[in-house]
Amino acid sequence: MSMNRRWTCALLAATSLAAPHVAQAAITEREAALEARLERLEAEMQQLRADLAAAREDQAAADTRTQEALASVTAQNAEVATRVAAAETARPKTENGFTVGATRFTLGGYVRVNAIASRWSEGDVGVGALGKEFYLPQHIPVGDAPSSTDMTMMARQTRFSLGAATPVGDKEIKGYLEFDFALATAPAGAQRATNPYTPTLRRAFLQYDHWLIGQEWSTFQNTAVLPESTDFAGPIEGTVFNRQTQIRYTTRLSPALELAVALENPQTEILSSASPGYLDLDEDRLPDLVGRLNWSSSLGNFTLAGIVRELRSELGGDKHTAAGWGISGSGKIPFGPDNRHDLRFMATYGQGIGRYLGLGFVGDVMQPQAGAELAVIDNFAALAALKLGWGGTLRSTFMGGYQSASYPGGLLVHDMANKRAWSAAANLFWTPVEHFDVGVEYRHALRETVSGADGALDRMEFAAKYSF
C-alpha cells in the first residue's frame, strides 16, 4: 500500500469517529434555540392573556359606564316627556298656533249664525233692542198691548280669540284677548244693506304663576254650569253672569280643592222711585271682594263662591254707602254611559248683588230720591239643566231659570221695576262632522213687574256654528 492510501484511510477513520459528536452538538444547539423560542412564545402568550384580561376589564367598565349613561339619558328623556305631557295636558286640546321668537301664539273662536223667531204676548220690542237677538227677560214687554212677532237672522255672535305664552324661567307668562260683536249697538238701518257691527271686548287678561290680572269672568261666576244653548247665555235670569277687570290669586289647597280670591271692579246700580231704569253714578271707591272654592270629586265638580261689596252714591255733596253680600253654590254632575249625560245647577242669594245676576235684571240698591239713604235689594236666582246624550252625534238639554227680588219695605217702588222672571227651554243639537254644530231650541219665558203686570215670550231659534 502506498503512503497516500494509508493517509487517506487514516483520515476517513478519524472523520467517521468525529461525525457523531458534531451532529450531536448541532442537535443540542437547535433544541436550545427551540426551547428559547418556546419560552419567548409562552411569555408573549402570558402577556397576551394579561392584555386580554385587562381589555375585558376595561370593556366591562366601559359597558357599566355606558349603561349608567343610558340610564341617565332615559331618566332625562322621561322627565322631558313628563314635562311635555303636562304642558300638553294644560294646553287646550283644540289649541293651534305659531311661534315667533320665544312666544307661542294661538288662535281660536267660531263663526256662528242664528235665526230667531219670537212672539211677544204683550206688545213689541223696540228696533235694535238686544232682546230680539238673545234672551233678556228685562226686555219682555208687559201690560195689555197686542201681541207681536218678529224674525231676526244674524251672525254677530261670531267670536275670535288670540292667546300668547312666553317662557320666563321655569314658568310662563300668558296673555289672552277675546272679542265678538254681540253687544254692539247696530247703526240705524243696519239691516237694510250691510249689517255692520263693531267688535266688542269680552276678555283681556294676563296670567303669571298663580296670578290673573285683567278682564275675565267674575270669580263669583261658575261658567262650567252654563248649559249648551242656541241662545247667547241660556237661562240668564238664573245665573251669575259678569265679566270685569280684576286681580285674582288662585292656589291649590289639596289635589281636589282649589281656592281663588279676587278684587274686582266695583259698580253700584241704583234704582229710584221715579224710574224703572238704573243710575250708574260711578262713585264707587272700594273693589268688590270675591272668594271661590272649587271642589272636584268622583261625583262631579262643585263650586261655592262668596262676595262682599261696598255700595255707594254721591250726588250734590251727599254721600251714602251700604253693604252688599252674596253667596252662590253650583255644580255639574256627569252620569250615564261614558258620562255623556250631566246635571247642572246654580243657586244664588244675596243683598245688593243685582248687577251680578241676569245682566242686571234687578238693581243693587234703592235710593228713593237724591240725598236719601241707600237700601239694599234682596235677590234670589237659580238655574237647573239636564243634558242627555242620545248617543253618537245627538244631544239635548232641558233647562230652566228663575229670579226674584224683594224690595225694602216702606219705600215707594216704581210700578215697572222688575219683580221676577223665569224661563224654560229644550233643545236638540247635532254634530254631523267635527267642529260643526247645528241646533234648534224652543223657549218660553215670563217677566213680572212690581205692579203685577206681566208678559211672556215664546221663541224658536236655530243656530249653526263652526269652531276653530
Coordinates of N, CA and C in Angstrom, one line a residue, residues 220-351:
F220 N -117.0 85.3 41.0 CA -118.2 84.9 41.6 C -119.0 84.0 40.7
Q221 N -118.6 83.8 39.5 CA -119.4 83.0 38.5 C -118.7 81.7 38.2
N222 N -119.5 80.7 38.0 CA -119.0 79.4 37.6 C -119.5 79.1 36.1
T223 N -118.7 79.4 35.2 CA -119.1 79.2 33.8 C -119.3 77.8 33.4
A224 N -118.7 76.8 34.2 CA -118.8 75.4 33.8 C -120.2 74.9 33.8
V225 N -121.2 75.6 34.5 CA -122.5 75.1 34.6 C -123.5 75.7 33.6
L226 N -123.0 76.7 32.8 CA -123.8 77.2 31.8 C -124.2 76.1 30.8
P227 N -125.5 75.9 30.5 CA -125.9 74.8 29.6 C -125.7 75.2 28.2
E228 N -125.5 74.1 27.3 CA -125.5 74.3 25.9 C -126.8 74.9 25.4
S229 N -126.8 75.9 24.6 CA -128.0 76.6 24.2 C -127.7 77.3 22.8
T230 N -128.8 77.4 22.0 CA -128.7 78.2 20.8 C -128.6 79.7 21.2
D231 N -129.1 80.0 22.4 CA -129.1 81.4 22.8 C -127.7 81.8 23.3
F232 N -127.5 83.1 23.4 CA -126.2 83.7 23.9 C -125.8 83.1 25.3
A233 N -126.8 83.0 26.2 CA -126.4 82.6 27.6 C -127.4 81.6 28.1
G234 N -128.5 81.3 27.5 CA -129.5 80.4 28.0 C -130.3 81.0 29.1
P235 N -130.6 80.3 30.2 CA -131.5 80.8 31.3 C -130.8 81.9 32.1
I236 N -130.6 83.0 31.5 CA -129.8 84.1 32.0 C -130.3 84.6 33.4
E237 N -131.6 84.6 33.6 CA -132.2 85.2 34.8 C -131.7 84.4 36.0
G238 N -131.3 83.1 35.9 CA -131.0 82.3 37.0 C -129.5 82.2 37.3
T239 N -128.6 82.9 36.5 CA -127.2 82.7 36.7 C -126.5 84.0 37.0
V240 N -125.4 83.8 37.8 CA -124.4 84.9 37.9 C -123.7 85.0 36.5
F241 N -123.7 86.2 36.0 CA -123.2 86.5 34.7 C -122.5 87.8 34.7
N242 N -121.2 87.8 34.7 CA -120.5 89.1 34.7 C -119.0 88.9 34.3
R243 N -118.5 89.8 33.4 CA -117.1 89.9 33.1 C -116.6 91.3 33.4
Q244 N -115.5 91.4 34.1 CA -114.9 92.7 34.5 C -113.5 92.5 34.9
T245 N -112.8 93.7 35.0 CA -111.4 93.7 35.4 C -111.2 93.3 36.8
Q246 N -110.1 92.6 37.1 CA -109.9 92.1 38.4 C -108.5 91.7 38.6
I247 N -108.1 91.5 39.9 CA -106.8 90.9 40.2 C -107.1 89.7 41.0
R248 N -106.7 88.5 40.5 CA -107.1 87.2 41.1 C -105.9 86.4 41.4
Y249 N -106.0 85.8 42.6 CA -104.9 84.8 43.1 C -105.6 83.5 43.3
T250 N -105.0 82.5 42.6 CA -105.5 81.1 42.7 C -104.5 80.2 43.2
T251 N -104.9 79.3 44.2 CA -103.9 78.3 44.7 C -104.7 77.0 45.0
R252 N -103.9 75.9 45.0 CA -104.5 74.6 45.3 C -104.3 74.2 46.7
L253 N -105.3 74.0 47.4 CA -105.2 73.6 48.8 C -105.0 72.1 49.0
S254 N -105.5 71.3 48.1 CA -105.3 69.9 48.1 C -105.5 69.4 46.6
P255 N -105.2 68.1 46.3 CA -105.5 67.7 45.0 C -106.9 67.9 44.5
A256 N -107.9 68.0 45.4 CA -109.3 68.1 45.0 C -109.9 69.5 45.3
L257 N -109.1 70.3 45.9 CA -109.7 71.6 46.4 C -108.8 72.8 45.9
E258 N -109.5 73.8 45.3 CA -108.8 75.0 44.8 C -109.4 76.2 45.4
L259 N -108.6 77.2 45.7 CA -109.1 78.5 46.3 C -108.7 79.6 45.3
A260 N -109.7 80.5 45.0 CA -109.4 81.7 44.3 C -110.0 82.9 45.0
V261 N -109.2 84.0 45.1 CA -109.6 85.2 45.8 C -109.3 86.4 44.8
A262 N -110.2 87.3 44.8 CA -110.1 88.4 43.8 C -110.6 89.7 44.3
L263 N -110.0 90.8 43.8 CA -110.5 92.1 43.9 C -111.0 92.5 42.6
E264 N -112.3 92.9 42.5 CA -112.9 93.1 41.2 C -113.5 94.5 41.1
N265 N -113.7 95.0 39.8 CA -114.2 96.4 39.6 C -115.6 96.6 40.2
P266 N -115.7 97.7 41.0 CA -117.0 97.9 41.7 C -117.9 98.8 40.7
Q267 N -119.2 98.6 40.9 CA -120.2 99.4 40.2 C -121.5 99.3 40.9
T268 N -122.1 100.3 41.3 CA -123.4 100.3 42.0 C -124.5 100.7 41.1
E269 N -125.5 99.8 41.0 CA -126.7 100.1 40.2 C -127.8 100.5 41.2
I270 N -128.3 101.8 41.0 CA -129.2 102.4 41.9 C -130.6 102.6 41.2
L271 N -131.6 102.2 41.9 CA -133.0 102.3 41.5 C -133.7 103.4 42.3
S272 N -134.3 104.3 41.6 CA -135.1 105.3 42.3 C -136.6 105.1 42.1
S273 N -137.3 105.8 42.9 CA -138.8 105.7 42.8 C -139.4 106.3 41.5
A274 N -138.6 107.2 40.9 CA -139.1 107.9 39.7 C -139.0 107.2 38.4
S275 N -138.2 106.1 38.3 CA -138.0 105.5 37.1 C -137.6 104.0 37.3
P276 N -138.0 103.1 36.3 CA -137.6 101.7 36.4 C -136.1 101.5 36.0
G277 N -135.5 102.5 35.4 CA -134.1 102.4 35.0 C -133.2 102.6 36.1
Y278 N -131.9 102.3 35.9 CA -130.9 102.3 36.9 C -129.9 103.5 36.7
L279 N -129.5 104.0 37.8 CA -128.5 105.1 37.8 C -127.1 104.5 37.9
D280 N -126.2 104.8 37.0 CA -124.8 104.4 37.1 C -123.9 105.7 37.5
L281 N -123.7 105.9 38.7 CA -123.0 107.1 39.1 C -121.5 107.0 39.1
D282 N -121.0 105.8 39.1 CA -119.6 105.5 39.1 C -118.8 106.3 40.2
E283 N -119.4 106.2 41.4 CA -118.7 106.9 42.5 C -118.2 105.9 43.5
D284 N -118.0 104.6 43.1 CA -117.5 103.6 44.0 C -116.0 103.8 44.3
R285 N -115.6 103.4 45.5 CA -114.2 103.7 45.9 C -113.5 102.4 46.4
L286 N -114.2 101.3 46.7 CA -113.6 100.1 47.1 C -113.9 98.9 46.1
P287 N -113.0 98.1 45.8 CA -113.3 97.0 44.9 C -114.1 95.9 45.6
D288 N -114.9 95.2 44.8 CA -115.6 94.1 45.3 C -114.7 92.9 45.7
L289 N -114.9 92.3 46.8 CA -114.0 91.2 47.3 C -114.8 89.9 47.1
V290 N -114.1 89.0 46.3 CA -114.8 87.8 45.9 C -113.8 86.6 46.3
G291 N -114.4 85.5 46.8 CA -113.7 84.3 47.0 C -114.5 83.1 46.5
R292 N -113.7 82.1 46.0 CA -114.4 80.9 45.5 C -113.6 79.6 45.8
L293 N -114.3 78.6 46.2 CA -113.7 77.3 46.4 C -114.2 76.3 45.2
N294 N -113.3 75.7 44.6 CA -113.7 74.7 43.5 C -113.3 73.3 44.1
W295 N -114.3 72.4 44.1 CA -114.0 71.0 44.6 C -114.3 70.0 43.5
S296 N -113.4 69.1 43.3 CA -113.5 68.1 42.3 C -113.6 66.7 43.0
S297 N -114.6 65.9 42.7 CA -114.7 64.6 43.3 C -115.2 63.6 42.3
S298 N -115.3 62.3 42.7 CA -115.8 61.3 41.8 C -117.3 61.5 41.4
L299 N -118.0 62.3 42.2 CA -119.4 62.6 41.9 C -119.5 63.6 40.9
G300 N -118.6 64.6 40.9 CA -118.7 65.7 39.9 C -117.8 66.9 40.4
N301 N -118.1 68.1 39.8 CA -117.4 69.3 40.2 C -118.3 70.3 40.8
F302 N -117.9 70.9 41.9 CA -118.8 71.8 42.7 C -118.0 73.1 43.1
T303 N -118.8 74.2 43.2 CA -118.2 75.5 43.5 C -119.0 76.2 44.5
L304 N -118.4 76.8 45.5 CA -119.0 77.7 46.5 C -118.3 79.0 46.4
A305 N -119.1 80.1 46.1 CA -118.5 81.4 46.0 C -119.2 82.4 46.9
G306 N -118.4 83.4 47.3 CA -119.0 84.5 48.2 C -118.5 85.8 47.7
I307 N -119.2 86.9 48.0 CA -118.9 88.2 47.6 C -119.3 89.2 48.7
V308 N -118.4 90.2 48.9 CA -118.7 91.3 49.8 C -118.4 92.6 49.1
R309 N -119.4 93.6 49.2 CA -119.3 94.8 48.4 C -119.6 96.1 49.3
E310 N -119.0 97.2 48.9 CA -119.5 98.5 49.4 C -120.3 99.1 48.2
L311 N -121.5 99.5 48.5 CA -122.4 100.2 47.6 C -122.4 101.7 47.9
R312 N -122.3 102.5 46.9 CA -122.1 103.9 47.2 C -122.7 104.9 46.2
S313 N -123.2 106.0 46.7 CA -123.7 107.1 45.8 C -123.2 108.4 46.3
E314 N -123.0 109.3 45.4 CA -122.6 110.7 45.7 C -123.3 111.6 44.8
L315 N -124.2 112.4 45.3 CA -125.0 113.3 44.5 C -125.0 114.7 45.2
G316 N -124.6 115.7 44.6 CA -124.7 117.1 45.2 C -124.1 117.2 46.5
G317 N -123.0 116.5 46.7 CA -122.3 116.5 48.0 C -122.8 115.5 49.0
D318 N -123.9 114.9 48.8 CA -124.5 113.9 49.7 C -123.9 112.5 49.3
K319 N -123.2 111.9 50.3 CA -122.5 110.6 50.1 C -123.2 109.6 51.0
H320 N -123.5 108.5 50.4 CA -124.2 107.4 51.2 C -123.6 106.0 50.8
T321 N -123.5 105.2 51.7 CA -122.9 103.8 51.5 C -123.8 102.8 52.1
A322 N -123.7 101.6 51.6 CA -124.4 100.4 52.2 C -123.6 99.2 51.9
A323 N -123.8 98.1 52.7 CA -123.0 96.9 52.5 C -123.8 95.9 51.7
G324 N -123.2 95.2 50.8 CA -123.8 94.2 50.0 C -123.0 92.9 50.1
W325 N -123.7 91.8 50.0 CA -123.0 90.5 50.1 C -123.9 89.4 49.3
G326 N -123.2 88.3 49.0 CA -123.9 87.3 48.3 C -123.2 85.9 48.4
I327 N -123.9 84.9 48.2 CA -123.3 83.5 48.2 C -123.9 82.7 47.1
S328 N -123.1 81.9 46.4 CA -123.6 81.1 45.3 C -123.0 79.7 45.3
G329 N -123.8 78.8 45.2 CA -123.4 77.4 45.1 C -123.8 76.8 43.7
S330 N -122.9 76.0 43.1 CA -123.2 75.4 41.8 C -122.4 74.1 41.6
G331 N -122.9 73.4 40.6 CA -122.2 72.1 40.4 C -122.6 71.5 39.1
K332 N -121.8 70.5 38.7 CA -122.0 69.7 37.4 C -121.7 68.3 37.8
I333 N -122.8 67.4 37.6 CA -122.7 66.0 37.9 C -122.9 65.2 36.7
P334 N -121.8 64.6 36.2 CA -122.0 63.7 35.0 C -122.5 62.3 35.4
F335 N -123.2 61.6 34.5 CA -123.7 60.3 34.8 C -124.0 59.6 33.5
G336 N -124.4 58.3 33.6 CA -124.8 57.5 32.5 C -123.6 56.9 31.7
P337 N -123.8 56.2 30.6 CA -122.8 55.5 29.9 C -121.8 56.6 29.4
D338 N -120.5 56.4 29.7 CA -119.4 57.3 29.3 C -119.6 58.7 29.8
N339 N -120.4 58.8 30.8 CA -120.7 60.2 31.4 C -121.2 61.1 30.3
R340 N -122.0 60.6 29.4 CA -122.5 61.5 28.3 C -123.7 62.4 28.8
H341 N -124.3 62.1 29.9 CA -125.3 62.9 30.5 C -124.7 63.7 31.6
D342 N -125.4 64.8 32.0 CA -125.0 65.6 33.2 C -126.1 66.4 33.7
L343 N -126.0 66.7 35.0 CA -127.0 67.6 35.7 C -126.2 68.8 36.1
R344 N -126.7 70.0 35.8 CA -126.0 71.3 36.2 C -127.0 72.1 37.0
F345 N -126.4 72.9 38.0 CA -127.3 73.7 38.8 C -126.5 74.9 39.4
M346 N -127.3 75.9 39.8 CA -126.7 77.0 40.5 C -127.8 77.7 41.3
A347 N -127.5 78.1 42.5 CA -128.4 78.8 43.4 C -127.6 80.0 44.0
T348 N -128.2 81.2 44.0 CA -127.5 82.4 44.5 C -128.5 83.2 45.3
Y349 N -128.0 83.7 46.4 CA -128.8 84.6 47.2 C -127.9 85.7 47.8
G350 N -128.5 86.9 47.9 CA -127.7 88.0 48.5 C -128.5 89.3 48.6
Q351 N -127.8 90.3 49.1 CA -128.3 91.6 49.2 C -127.4 92.6 48.5

